[in-house]
């Protein structure tokens, strides 16, 4: 009898350990087209492939009425209406059963074939970028550290208390710590918005509520990227 109870408890432990908890997420937008139902999935941090697949399985299970399901994972601070090429941390697509090929070997937590493409940096690389502390910013008032997933860089705007002009400086570092750009933006204040103009053609960024939002002069006021400070 004792052996039976021991075996039963061991089985429960194994079952409990094998059932992975789904990371927290929210759904903020559904876009329907003739070819896909695209859901914006807001995640709280950079996740592993396994975590993204567990979320995908849960969303697919809860959205069984939606065919041709696509999930677009969005990190905090980012906007799914940005015009840039790398708005989403990852994109998961469920192919129709008739379109499944031999290359579709990746499956979600429920065993459904899924095509997952992660474009964002891993948490490990992001932490590496955020830990960079070049001499240019040491002792300065750092306004935030922003990881640019598309360029694999960290953007650091800062001010210098000893600067009589009280200017804002922006440097950008790659994963090796090399400075790839250094800018003293022109400040343009209009209609209560402070624009940091970073190019001669008029491209600019704004910094508000720990979110760096970048704009191209060609996009008619729509941001092409937005990044929340930190991981």
mmCIF file with all atom_site columns, N, CA and C in Angstrom, residues 174-215:
data_model
loop_
_atom_site.group_PDB
_atom_site.id
_atom_site.type_symbol
_atom_site.label_atom_id
_atom_site.label_alt_id
_atom_site.label_comp_id
_atom_site.label_asym_id
_atom_site.label_entity_id
_atom_site.label_seq_id
_atom_site.pdbx_PDB_ins_code
_atom_site.Cartn_x
_atom_site.Cartn_y
_atom_site.Cartn_z
_atom_site.occupancy
_atom_site.B_iso_or_equiv
_atom_site.pdbx_formal_charge
_atom_site.auth_seq_id
_atom_site.auth_comp_id
_atom_site.auth_asym_id
_atom_site.auth_atom_id
_atom_site.pdbx_PDB_model_num
ATOM 1   N N  . UNK A 1 174 ? 26.752 49.153 -30.306 1.00 0.00 ? 174 UNK A N  1
ATOM 2   C CA . UNK A 1 174 ? 26.432 47.799 -30.748 1.00 0.00 ? 174 UNK A CA 1
ATOM 3   C C  . UNK A 1 174 ? 26.777 46.806 -29.648 1.00 0.00 ? 174 UNK A C  1
ATOM 4   N N  . UNK A 1 175 ? 26.624 45.523 -29.919 1.00 0.00 ? 175 UNK A N  1
ATOM 5   C CA . UNK A 1 175 ? 26.798 44.506 -28.885 1.00 0.00 ? 175 UNK A CA 1
ATOM 6   C C  . UNK A 1 175 ? 28.238 44.390 -28.395 1.00 0.00 ? 175 UNK A C  1
ATOM 7   N N  . UNK A 1 176 ? 29.191 44.928 -29.153 1.00 0.00 ? 176 UNK A N  1
ATOM 8   C CA . UNK A 1 176 ? 30.592 44.906 -28.733 1.00 0.00 ? 176 UNK A CA 1
ATOM 9   C C  . UNK A 1 176 ? 30.947 46.129 -27.895 1.00 0.00 ? 176 UNK A C  1
ATOM 10  N N  . UNK A 1 177 ? 30.001 47.063 -27.745 1.00 0.00 ? 177 UNK A N  1
ATOM 11  C CA . UNK A 1 177 ? 30.269 48.289 -27.004 1.00 0.00 ? 177 UNK A CA 1
ATOM 12  C C  . UNK A 1 177 ? 30.787 49.418 -27.865 1.00 0.00 ? 177 UNK A C  1
ATOM 13  N N  . UNK A 1 178 ? 30.877 49.193 -29.170 1.00 0.00 ? 178 UNK A N  1
ATOM 14  C CA . UNK A 1 178 ? 31.355 50.219 -30.079 1.00 0.00 ? 178 UNK A CA 1
ATOM 15  C C  . UNK A 1 178 ? 30.271 51.270 -30.308 1.00 0.00 ? 178 UNK A C  1
ATOM 16  N N  . UNK A 1 179 ? 30.671 52.552 -30.292 1.00 0.00 ? 179 UNK A N  1
ATOM 17  C CA . UNK A 1 179 ? 29.731 53.636 -30.572 1.00 0.00 ? 179 UNK A CA 1
ATOM 18  C C  . UNK A 1 179 ? 29.490 53.688 -32.080 1.00 0.00 ? 179 UNK A C  1
ATOM 19  N N  . UNK A 1 180 ? 28.264 53.432 -32.497 1.00 0.00 ? 180 UNK A N  1
ATOM 20  C CA . UNK A 1 180 ? 27.946 53.441 -33.928 1.00 0.00 ? 180 UNK A CA 1
ATOM 21  C C  . UNK A 1 180 ? 27.335 54.757 -34.368 1.00 0.00 ? 180 UNK A C  1
ATOM 22  N N  . UNK A 1 181 ? 26.847 55.538 -33.417 1.00 0.00 ? 181 UNK A N  1
ATOM 23  C CA . UNK A 1 181 ? 26.371 56.888 -33.741 1.00 0.00 ? 181 UNK A CA 1
ATOM 24  C C  . UNK A 1 181 ? 26.389 57.737 -32.483 1.00 0.00 ? 181 UNK A C  1
ATOM 25  N N  . UNK A 1 182 ? 26.636 59.028 -32.683 1.00 0.00 ? 182 UNK A N  1
ATOM 26  C CA . UNK A 1 182 ? 26.628 59.997 -31.585 1.00 0.00 ? 182 UNK A CA 1
ATOM 27  C C  . UNK A 1 182 ? 26.020 61.287 -32.117 1.00 0.00 ? 182 UNK A C  1
ATOM 28  N N  . UNK A 1 183 ? 24.975 61.746 -31.459 1.00 0.00 ? 183 UNK A N  1
ATOM 29  C CA . UNK A 1 183 ? 24.196 62.873 -31.976 1.00 0.00 ? 183 UNK A CA 1
ATOM 30  C C  . UNK A 1 183 ? 23.891 63.880 -30.873 1.00 0.00 ? 183 UNK A C  1
ATOM 31  N N  . UNK A 1 184 ? 23.950 65.147 -31.238 1.00 0.00 ? 184 UNK A N  1
ATOM 32  C CA . UNK A 1 184 ? 23.420 66.211 -30.382 1.00 0.00 ? 184 UNK A CA 1
ATOM 33  C C  . UNK A 1 184 ? 22.192 66.755 -31.106 1.00 0.00 ? 184 UNK A C  1
ATOM 34  N N  . UNK A 1 185 ? 21.003 66.236 -30.803 1.00 0.00 ? 185 UNK A N  1
ATOM 35  C CA . UNK A 1 185 ? 19.817 66.621 -31.574 1.00 0.00 ? 185 UNK A CA 1
ATOM 36  C C  . UNK A 1 185 ? 19.422 68.075 -31.351 1.00 0.00 ? 185 UNK A C  1
ATOM 37  N N  . UNK A 1 186 ? 18.825 68.637 -32.378 1.00 0.00 ? 186 UNK A N  1
ATOM 38  C CA . UNK A 1 186 ? 18.235 69.958 -32.256 1.00 0.00 ? 186 UNK A CA 1
ATOM 39  C C  . UNK A 1 186 ? 16.858 69.795 -31.619 1.00 0.00 ? 186 UNK A C  1
ATOM 40  N N  . UNK A 1 187 ? 16.567 70.589 -30.602 1.00 0.00 ? 187 UNK A N  1
ATOM 41  C CA . UNK A 1 187 ? 15.293 70.469 -29.895 1.00 0.00 ? 187 UNK A CA 1
ATOM 42  C C  . UNK A 1 187 ? 14.270 71.406 -30.524 1.00 0.00 ? 187 UNK A C  1
ATOM 43  N N  . UNK A 1 188 ? 13.141 70.824 -30.918 1.00 0.00 ? 188 UNK A N  1
ATOM 44  C CA . UNK A 1 188 ? 12.053 71.581 -31.534 1.00 0.00 ? 188 UNK A CA 1
ATOM 45  C C  . UNK A 1 188 ? 10.800 71.388 -30.688 1.00 0.00 ? 188 UNK A C  1
ATOM 46  N N  . UNK A 1 189 ? 10.386 72.437 -30.001 1.00 0.00 ? 189 UNK A N  1
ATOM 47  C CA . UNK A 1 189 ? 9.192  72.363 -29.161 1.00 0.00 ? 189 UNK A CA 1
ATOM 48  C C  . UNK A 1 189 ? 8.034  73.053 -29.869 1.00 0.00 ? 189 UNK A C  1
ATOM 49  N N  . UNK A 1 190 ? 6.977  72.271 -30.093 1.00 0.00 ? 190 UNK A N  1
ATOM 50  C CA . UNK A 1 190 ? 5.804  72.810 -30.789 1.00 0.00 ? 190 UNK A CA 1
ATOM 51  C C  . UNK A 1 190 ? 4.571  72.065 -30.328 1.00 0.00 ? 190 UNK A C  1
ATOM 52  N N  . UNK A 1 191 ? 3.525  72.806 -30.007 1.00 0.00 ? 191 UNK A N  1
ATOM 53  C CA . UNK A 1 191 ? 2.243  72.230 -29.570 1.00 0.00 ? 191 UNK A CA 1
ATOM 54  C C  . UNK A 1 191 ? 2.422  71.289 -28.379 1.00 0.00 ? 191 UNK A C  1
ATOM 55  N N  . UNK A 1 192 ? 3.333  71.655 -27.495 1.00 0.00 ? 192 UNK A N  1
ATOM 56  C CA . UNK A 1 192 ? 3.541  70.865 -26.288 1.00 0.00 ? 192 UNK A CA 1
ATOM 57  C C  . UNK A 1 192 ? 4.340  69.597 -26.480 1.00 0.00 ? 192 UNK A C  1
ATOM 58  N N  . UNK A 1 193 ? 4.875  69.376 -27.679 1.00 0.00 ? 193 UNK A N  1
ATOM 59  C CA . UNK A 1 193 ? 5.661  68.181 -27.973 1.00 0.00 ? 193 UNK A CA 1
ATOM 60  C C  . UNK A 1 193 ? 7.117  68.577 -28.192 1.00 0.00 ? 193 UNK A C  1
ATOM 61  N N  . UNK A 1 194 ? 8.023  67.912 -27.483 1.00 0.00 ? 194 UNK A N  1
ATOM 62  C CA . UNK A 1 194 ? 9.446  68.173 -27.653 1.00 0.00 ? 194 UNK A CA 1
ATOM 63  C C  . UNK A 1 194 ? 10.027 67.154 -28.618 1.00 0.00 ? 194 UNK A C  1
ATOM 64  N N  . UNK A 1 195 ? 10.417 67.619 -29.787 1.00 0.00 ? 195 UNK A N  1
ATOM 65  C CA . UNK A 1 195 ? 11.003 66.753 -30.802 1.00 0.00 ? 195 UNK A CA 1
ATOM 66  C C  . UNK A 1 195 ? 12.522 66.879 -30.756 1.00 0.00 ? 195 UNK A C  1
ATOM 67  N N  . UNK A 1 196 ? 13.184 65.740 -30.769 1.00 0.00 ? 196 UNK A N  1
ATOM 68  C CA . UNK A 1 196 ? 14.643 65.707 -30.835 1.00 0.00 ? 196 UNK A CA 1
ATOM 69  C C  . UNK A 1 196 ? 15.021 65.379 -32.270 1.00 0.00 ? 196 UNK A C  1
ATOM 70  N N  . UNK A 1 197 ? 15.363 66.407 -33.041 1.00 0.00 ? 197 UNK A N  1
ATOM 71  C CA . UNK A 1 197 ? 15.656 66.242 -34.464 1.00 0.00 ? 197 UNK A CA 1
ATOM 72  C C  . UNK A 1 197 ? 17.076 65.701 -34.608 1.00 0.00 ? 197 UNK A C  1
ATOM 73  N N  . UNK A 1 198 ? 17.192 64.525 -35.210 1.00 0.00 ? 198 UNK A N  1
ATOM 74  C CA . UNK A 1 198 ? 18.480 63.817 -35.215 1.00 0.00 ? 198 UNK A CA 1
ATOM 75  C C  . UNK A 1 198 ? 19.165 63.776 -36.575 1.00 0.00 ? 198 UNK A C  1
ATOM 76  N N  . UNK A 1 199 ? 18.497 64.233 -37.651 1.00 0.00 ? 199 UNK A N  1
ATOM 77  C CA . UNK A 1 199 ? 19.135 64.265 -38.969 1.00 0.00 ? 199 UNK A CA 1
ATOM 78  C C  . UNK A 1 199 ? 18.877 65.607 -39.630 1.00 0.00 ? 199 UNK A C  1
ATOM 79  N N  . UNK A 1 200 ? 19.706 65.901 -40.614 1.00 0.00 ? 200 UNK A N  1
ATOM 80  C CA . UNK A 1 200 ? 19.555 67.160 -41.344 1.00 0.00 ? 200 UNK A CA 1
ATOM 81  C C  . UNK A 1 200 ? 18.249 67.198 -42.130 1.00 0.00 ? 200 UNK A C  1
ATOM 82  N N  . UNK A 1 201 ? 17.734 66.026 -42.506 1.00 0.00 ? 201 UNK A N  1
ATOM 83  C CA . UNK A 1 201 ? 16.500 65.979 -43.298 1.00 0.00 ? 201 UNK A CA 1
ATOM 84  C C  . UNK A 1 201 ? 15.256 66.142 -42.434 1.00 0.00 ? 201 UNK A C  1
ATOM 85  N N  . UNK A 1 202 ? 15.414 66.034 -41.106 1.00 0.00 ? 202 UNK A N  1
ATOM 86  C CA . UNK A 1 202 ? 14.276 66.276 -40.224 1.00 0.00 ? 202 UNK A CA 1
ATOM 87  C C  . UNK A 1 202 ? 13.735 65.079 -39.492 1.00 0.00 ? 202 UNK A C  1
ATOM 88  N N  . UNK A 1 203 ? 14.378 63.911 -39.611 1.00 0.00 ? 203 UNK A N  1
ATOM 89  C CA . UNK A 1 203 ? 13.955 62.756 -38.822 1.00 0.00 ? 203 UNK A CA 1
ATOM 90  C C  . UNK A 1 203 ? 14.125 63.101 -37.343 1.00 0.00 ? 203 UNK A C  1
ATOM 91  N N  . UNK A 1 204 ? 13.201 62.613 -36.515 1.00 0.00 ? 204 UNK A N  1
ATOM 92  C CA . UNK A 1 204 ? 13.248 63.013 -35.115 1.00 0.00 ? 204 UNK A CA 1
ATOM 93  C C  . UNK A 1 204 ? 12.744 61.898 -34.208 1.00 0.00 ? 204 UNK A C  1
ATOM 94  N N  . UNK A 1 205 ? 12.918 62.097 -32.908 1.00 0.00 ? 205 UNK A N  1
ATOM 95  C CA . UNK A 1 205 ? 12.383 61.172 -31.925 1.00 0.00 ? 205 UNK A CA 1
ATOM 96  C C  . UNK A 1 205 ? 11.801 61.966 -30.768 1.00 0.00 ? 205 UNK A C  1
ATOM 97  N N  . UNK A 1 206 ? 10.956 61.331 -29.990 1.00 0.00 ? 206 UNK A N  1
ATOM 98  C CA . UNK A 1 206 ? 10.397 61.929 -28.781 1.00 0.00 ? 206 UNK A CA 1
ATOM 99  C C  . UNK A 1 206 ? 10.685 60.999 -27.610 1.00 0.00 ? 206 UNK A C  1
ATOM 100 N N  . UNK A 1 207 ? 10.744 61.571 -26.442 1.00 0.00 ? 207 UNK A N  1
ATOM 101 C CA . UNK A 1 207 ? 11.022 60.807 -25.237 1.00 0.00 ? 207 UNK A CA 1
ATOM 102 C C  . UNK A 1 207 ? 9.998  61.184 -24.181 1.00 0.00 ? 207 UNK A C  1
ATOM 103 N N  . UNK A 1 208 ? 9.095  60.226 -23.871 1.00 0.00 ? 208 UNK A N  1
ATOM 104 C CA . UNK A 1 208 ? 8.030  60.501 -22.923 1.00 0.00 ? 208 UNK A CA 1
ATOM 105 C C  . UNK A 1 208 ? 7.635  59.207 -22.198 1.00 0.00 ? 208 UNK A C  1
ATOM 106 N N  . UNK A 1 209 ? 7.477  59.301 -20.894 1.00 0.00 ? 209 UNK A N  1
ATOM 107 C CA . UNK A 1 209 ? 7.050  58.149 -20.083 1.00 0.00 ? 209 UNK A CA 1
ATOM 108 C C  . UNK A 1 209 ? 7.939  56.928 -20.316 1.00 0.00 ? 209 UNK A C  1
ATOM 109 N N  . UNK A 1 210 ? 9.263  57.176 -20.405 1.00 0.00 ? 210 UNK A N  1
ATOM 110 C CA . UNK A 1 210 ? 10.260 56.112 -20.583 1.00 0.00 ? 210 UNK A CA 1
ATOM 111 C C  . UNK A 1 210 ? 10.091 55.351 -21.891 1.00 0.00 ? 210 UNK A C  1
ATOM 112 N N  . UNK A 1 211 ? 9.474  55.986 -22.894 1.00 0.00 ? 211 UNK A N  1
ATOM 113 C CA . UNK A 1 211 ? 9.333  55.386 -24.223 1.00 0.00 ? 211 UNK A CA 1
ATOM 114 C C  . UNK A 1 211 ? 9.988  56.314 -25.245 1.00 0.00 ? 211 UNK A C  1
ATOM 115 N N  . UNK A 1 212 ? 10.929 55.770 -26.005 1.00 0.00 ? 212 UNK A N  1
ATOM 116 C CA . UNK A 1 212 ? 11.575 56.500 -27.091 1.00 0.00 ? 212 UNK A CA 1
ATOM 117 C C  . UNK A 1 212 ? 10.846 56.161 -28.382 1.00 0.00 ? 212 UNK A C  1
ATOM 118 N N  . UNK A 1 213 ? 10.264 57.164 -29.019 1.00 0.00 ? 213 UNK A N  1
ATOM 119 C CA . UNK A 1 213 ? 9.511  56.953 -30.252 1.00 0.00 ? 213 UNK A CA 1
ATOM 120 C C  . UNK A 1 213 ? 10.250 57.641 -31.391 1.00 0.00 ? 213 UNK A C  1
ATOM 121 N N  . UNK A 1 214 ? 10.482 56.909 -32.463 1.00 0.00 ? 214 UNK A N  1
ATOM 122 C CA . UNK A 1 214 ? 11.268 57.403 -33.589 1.00 0.00 ? 214 UNK A CA 1
ATOM 123 C C  . UNK A 1 214 ? 10.372 57.659 -34.805 1.00 0.00 ? 214 UNK A C  1
ATOM 124 N N  . UNK A 1 215 ? 10.649 58.772 -35.478 1.00 0.00 ? 215 UNK A N  1
ATOM 125 C CA . UNK A 1 215 ? 9.841  59.186 -36.624 1.00 0.00 ? 215 UNK A CA 1
ATOM 126 C C  . UNK A 1 215 ? 10.740 59.470 -37.825 1.00 0.00 ? 215 UNK A C  1
#
